[in-house]
Amino acid sequence: MTLMSGVEKKSARANERKGPGVSRFARGLVAEWKRLGLALAGERIIVAVSGGADSTALLLALDELRRAEVMALDVTVAHLDHGLRGEAGAADARWVSELAARQGFEAEMGCASVGESAALSRDNLEQAARHARYEFLAGAAVKRKARCVLTGHTMDDQAETVLLRLMRGSGALGLSGIETVRELDQKSGVLLVRPLLSWARRAMTEEYCREHGMEVRVDSMNLDERYARVRVRRSLLPLMMSFNGRVVEAISRSAELLRDETAALGVVAERLLDEASAGASEEDGTGFEHASDSSPLRVDVLRDAPRGLRRRALRVWLARGRGDTRRLELVHLMAVEALLEGSRGGRVVELPGGTRVYGKRGWLYLLTKRVEKGAAPV
Amino acid sequence: MTLMSGVEKKSARANERKGPGVSRFARGLVAEWKRLGLALAGERIIVAVSGGADSTALLLALDELRRAEVMALDVTVAHLDHGLRGEAGAADARWVSELAARQGFEAEMGCASVGESAALSRDNLEQAARHARYEFLAGAAVKRKARCVLTGHTMDDQAETVLLRLMRGSGALGLSGIETVRELDQKSGVLLVRPLLSWARRAMTEEYCREHGMEVRVDSMNLDERYARVRVRRSLLPLMMSFNGRVVEAISRSAELLRDETAALGVVAERLLDEASAGASEEDGTGFEHASDSSPLRVDVLRDAPRGLRRRALRVWLARGRGDTRRLELVHLMAVEALLEGSRGGRVVELPGGTRVYGKRGWLYLLTKRVEKGAAPV
């Protein structure tokens, strides 16, 4: 045993505060934060905390980095009670709110009735919950003037997402999984950032919480084997681990490679759309209002492009005209592609949500429902 | 019970011979054959038959279609004994040879010592067996003047391949799986065609063989759980079926979408290579021989391209210079990409097999080993 002098002790404490004393998990977070080019100080961020290990670890690490003076960000904890689990949901909300208060963070708490809104829309419960949550988080960011909303998604979430999409037969866009940074809200430009996604395993967040003596909340839906995601986590990935102990990292790498490739294809698809819409006229005599963001496309330009590129370009074009890609399936894209073949004019493809694609005299038109002049497309 | 007149009987027999009388499996084969734009008559084809259900079903269906006068192709059955299973391998060879004789097909039989050649090269046993098999098949095609070699790969093989590659972390090219048609031999232009791949399930080939009273051969290696592919088939895919009963079809669709997308990216990558090699000089003062098929590339052009596209272009460039992509890993591509960053000149990346990439004064050079002028690059 060696005894430390007063100076040594002081230096050791300083190390603990700043450099090497910062935990490995928190160092991983800072490294990713810098890689993403995000500000370390002078901004407010929203941290979405469910009370589970992933988001709690994210919050604890941000707290550690604040204390170590590595980061100087203003943090608002945000939590939405989806109204799906009664008293259990309310108890989670209290737990998160107390955690935030203990750490001296502001909290933004919300309540929703996801069950009702899922019944109203055609979304399933998981989709409706996600939709309500992201709407709440975007609102919290705008209210608190934050540019970034952080979630605690890990590499394990990424692998689960990729596998779920593979088992549904997705293409590169779907198989590229969850994005590390994306726009959460177009109008405000609020970003959704997942600073654990590309490097942290779920086991690491659990261990980090344990090290902090933090007993996190367990969402009963995360144990419910009626959800495919839960079965992927509890049965499929463990079996895959017997093939490759680092299969989660491998699938995550696949997703990253696909994301680069699909992004590159996206850039080229934009060029194709520019080329295909050159010289387009807004007049087609159909009496329909054109989708405002999707100008007509030349059939010959699309037909000459490689199929994968053409399909991607059509996807972007349809998404723009409709406002999103909801309920847009491969079968719809293929129907639109079929309009490119043959020379018969005046053919129409109906898309979910009421938009139509109309092929006429060598052009493709994206039409919204007949609306009053000046009114927003439906 | 109804009695058929002579005329009705004759017509029923004709139906059996030609149209609706052709089995569903054989009809599937013809439909795919036409979709691929291959000739129905007047050509010789090589059919690779192992004696397992897939390739035997393919051969039986070709026989059915010949009898039904739907196809009029000359068929040569080809079989390679890999020399890995002693008497069992020899027995398979006899079985295939007898089957061919019974059907009146020519047979091309071969023997290899894959164990020895695997020990000599750094390939593993599966790779060495595949290599020996395709070399034998290409040789048989050239000898018999056949343009196409057919194998019995099914949708199940496709799903297994995609899963194995996903568990290793492949990008779009790897995850797009097995190709339906590809060049088997560059010099002769012989094509490798998998006419069952995009539509037939393994269970269908087994059933078709059973219907023909054919007891097929079982390769003990297909039951050996030391092989990852066997465990994918026997454990992983059955578990995935509990998520989606048509998961094999779904994964196969993913592979097809990725193939379109990756092919589109390949077309654009060629354009990028053209642009990046414009104005290249063969003189770089290194004293090395340039890889003959890969002219130098401009660093600035590559640097400005989206990462996924640039990586794909570099992959094509390296494959051309080296002759293939064997043992070329992501880490090598990333090392070459690192040469694009910064402005320090004279840096070198060593690739497996002895080729090097050299970055100097704004250009990338692909160099083979120093060789005698006029000699083939090593």
mmCIF file of N, CA and C in Angstrom, chain B residues 20-60:
data_model
loop_
_atom_site.group_PDB
_atom_site.id
_atom_site.type_symbol
_atom_site.label_atom_id
_atom_site.label_comp_id
_atom_site.label_asym_id
_atom_site.label_seq_id
_atom_site.Cartn_x
_atom_site.Cartn_y
_atom_site.Cartn_z
ATOM 1 N N PRO B 20 -51.444 -27.327 -69.604
ATOM 2 C CA PRO B 20 -51.805 -27.423 -68.194
ATOM 3 C C PRO B 20 -51.310 -28.712 -67.553
ATOM 4 N N GLY B 21 -50.957 -29.691 -68.373
ATOM 5 C CA GLY B 21 -50.486 -30.954 -67.831
ATOM 6 C C GLY B 21 -49.087 -30.879 -67.259
ATOM 7 N N VAL B 22 -48.358 -29.851 -67.650
ATOM 8 C CA VAL B 22 -47.008 -29.666 -67.095
ATOM 9 C C VAL B 22 -47.139 -29.311 -65.623
ATOM 10 N N SER B 23 -46.306 -29.926 -64.787
ATOM 11 C CA SER B 23 -46.421 -29.709 -63.341
ATOM 12 C C SER B 23 -46.175 -28.247 -62.993
ATOM 13 N N ARG B 24 -46.682 -27.876 -61.853
ATOM 14 C CA ARG B 24 -46.542 -26.510 -61.374
ATOM 15 C C ARG B 24 -45.072 -26.120 -61.243
ATOM 16 N N PHE B 25 -44.276 -27.057 -60.728
ATOM 17 C CA PHE B 25 -42.844 -26.785 -60.537
ATOM 18 C C PHE B 25 -42.160 -26.508 -61.878
ATOM 19 N N ALA B 26 -42.454 -27.355 -62.872
ATOM 20 C CA ALA B 26 -41.844 -27.171 -64.195
ATOM 21 C C ALA B 26 -42.341 -25.876 -64.845
ATOM 22 N N ARG B 27 -43.617 -25.539 -64.593
ATOM 23 C CA ARG B 27 -44.137 -24.267 -65.133
ATOM 24 C C ARG B 27 -43.396 -23.080 -64.522
ATOM 25 N N GLY B 28 -43.102 -23.180 -63.220
ATOM 26 C CA GLY B 28 -42.327 -22.126 -62.542
ATOM 27 C C GLY B 28 -40.960 -21.955 -63.197
ATOM 28 N N LEU B 29 -40.349 -23.085 -63.545
ATOM 29 C CA LEU B 29 -39.028 -23.046 -64.175
ATOM 30 C C LEU B 29 -39.088 -22.373 -65.546
ATOM 31 N N VAL B 30 -40.095 -22.718 -66.329
ATOM 32 C CA VAL B 30 -40.223 -22.104 -67.658
ATOM 33 C C VAL B 30 -40.456 -20.605 -67.548
ATOM 34 N N ALA B 31 -41.315 -20.222 -66.611
ATOM 35 C CA ALA B 31 -41.627 -18.797 -66.443
ATOM 36 C C ALA B 31 -40.348 -18.024 -66.123
ATOM 37 N N GLU B 32 -39.536 -18.561 -65.213
ATOM 38 C CA GLU B 32 -38.292 -17.882 -64.848
ATOM 39 C C GLU B 32 -37.328 -17.863 -66.028
ATOM 40 N N TRP B 33 -37.271 -18.985 -66.750
ATOM 41 C CA TRP B 33 -36.400 -19.096 -67.920
ATOM 42 C C TRP B 33 -36.717 -18.006 -68.928
ATOM 43 N N LYS B 34 -38.020 -17.787 -69.153
ATOM 44 C CA LYS B 34 -38.442 -16.745 -70.103
ATOM 45 C C LYS B 34 -38.132 -15.352 -69.553
ATOM 46 N N ARG B 35 -38.390 -15.167 -68.232
ATOM 47 C CA ARG B 35 -38.122 -13.871 -67.604
ATOM 48 C C ARG B 35 -36.647 -13.496 -67.770
ATOM 49 N N LEU B 36 -35.780 -14.500 -67.709
ATOM 50 C CA LEU B 36 -34.347 -14.242 -67.839
ATOM 51 C C LEU B 36 -33.924 -14.075 -69.303
ATOM 52 N N GLY B 37 -34.876 -14.288 -70.211
ATOM 53 C CA GLY B 37 -34.586 -14.076 -71.628
ATOM 54 C C GLY B 37 -33.668 -15.141 -72.219
ATOM 55 N N LEU B 38 -33.720 -16.354 -71.681
ATOM 56 C CA LEU B 38 -32.844 -17.421 -72.170
ATOM 57 C C LEU B 38 -33.547 -18.239 -73.247
ATOM 58 N N ALA B 39 -32.750 -18.855 -74.119
ATOM 59 C CA ALA B 39 -33.301 -19.592 -75.255
ATOM 60 C C ALA B 39 -33.961 -20.891 -74.801
ATOM 61 N N LEU B 40 -35.099 -21.229 -75.403
ATOM 62 C CA LEU B 40 -35.834 -22.451 -75.058
ATOM 63 C C LEU B 40 -35.394 -23.638 -75.900
ATOM 64 N N ALA B 41 -34.656 -23.372 -76.975
ATOM 65 C CA ALA B 41 -34.282 -24.457 -77.884
ATOM 66 C C ALA B 41 -32.983 -24.129 -78.593
ATOM 67 N N GLY B 42 -32.378 -25.197 -79.163
ATOM 68 C CA GLY B 42 -31.244 -24.994 -80.054
ATOM 69 C C GLY B 42 -29.931 -24.688 -79.362
ATOM 70 N N GLU B 43 -29.843 -24.943 -78.082
ATOM 71 C CA GLU B 43 -28.594 -24.697 -77.354
ATOM 72 C C GLU B 43 -28.282 -25.861 -76.441
ATOM 73 N N ARG B 44 -27.007 -25.970 -76.092
ATOM 74 C CA ARG B 44 -26.626 -26.938 -75.062
ATOM 75 C C ARG B 44 -26.469 -26.211 -73.736
ATOM 76 N N ILE B 45 -26.971 -26.829 -72.670
ATOM 77 C CA ILE B 45 -26.764 -26.276 -71.333
ATOM 78 C C ILE B 45 -26.105 -27.336 -70.452
ATOM 79 N N ILE B 46 -25.334 -26.854 -69.480
ATOM 80 C CA ILE B 46 -24.731 -27.750 -68.488
ATOM 81 C C ILE B 46 -25.572 -27.639 -67.224
ATOM 82 N N VAL B 47 -25.996 -28.767 -66.649
ATOM 83 C CA VAL B 47 -26.734 -28.739 -65.392
ATOM 84 C C VAL B 47 -25.873 -29.381 -64.314
ATOM 85 N N ALA B 48 -25.523 -28.577 -63.312
ATOM 86 C CA ALA B 48 -24.706 -29.090 -62.213
ATOM 87 C C ALA B 48 -25.608 -29.881 -61.275
ATOM 88 N N VAL B 49 -25.360 -31.189 -61.161
ATOM 89 C CA VAL B 49 -26.207 -32.044 -60.327
ATOM 90 C C VAL B 49 -25.354 -32.690 -59.241
ATOM 91 N N SER B 50 -25.689 -32.371 -57.975
ATOM 92 C CA SER B 50 -24.945 -32.964 -56.860
ATOM 93 C C SER B 50 -25.547 -34.307 -56.464
ATOM 94 N N GLY B 51 -26.848 -34.445 -56.770
ATOM 95 C CA GLY B 51 -27.588 -35.615 -56.304
ATOM 96 C C GLY B 51 -28.534 -35.266 -55.170
ATOM 97 N N GLY B 52 -28.443 -34.033 -54.666
ATOM 98 C CA GLY B 52 -29.382 -33.554 -53.657
ATOM 99 C C GLY B 52 -30.709 -33.173 -54.301
ATOM 100 N N ALA B 53 -31.700 -32.823 -53.460
ATOM 101 C CA ALA B 53 -33.051 -32.566 -53.962
ATOM 102 C C ALA B 53 -33.099 -31.395 -54.943
ATOM 103 N N ASP B 54 -32.371 -30.300 -54.644
ATOM 104 C CA ASP B 54 -32.487 -29.089 -55.457
ATOM 105 C C ASP B 54 -32.046 -29.333 -56.899
ATOM 106 N N SER B 55 -30.827 -29.856 -57.062
ATOM 107 C CA SER B 55 -30.310 -30.007 -58.421
ATOM 108 C C SER B 55 -31.005 -31.170 -59.137
ATOM 109 N N THR B 56 -31.410 -32.217 -58.378
ATOM 110 C CA THR B 56 -32.131 -33.328 -59.003
ATOM 111 C C THR B 56 -33.493 -32.856 -59.510
ATOM 112 N N ALA B 57 -34.181 -32.034 -58.707
ATOM 113 C CA ALA B 57 -35.476 -31.494 -59.135
ATOM 114 C C ALA B 57 -35.322 -30.647 -60.390
ATOM 115 N N LEU B 58 -34.250 -29.846 -60.430
ATOM 116 C CA LEU B 58 -33.991 -29.027 -61.612
ATOM 117 C C LEU B 58 -33.844 -29.912 -62.845
ATOM 118 N N LEU B 59 -33.071 -30.994 -62.702
ATOM 119 C CA LEU B 59 -32.850 -31.891 -63.840
ATOM 120 C C LEU B 59 -34.147 -32.604 -64.250
ATOM 121 N N LEU B 60 -34.907 -33.076 -63.255
ATOM 122 C CA LEU B 60 -36.175 -33.755 -63.554
ATOM 123 C C LEU B 60 -37.145 -32.806 -64.260
#
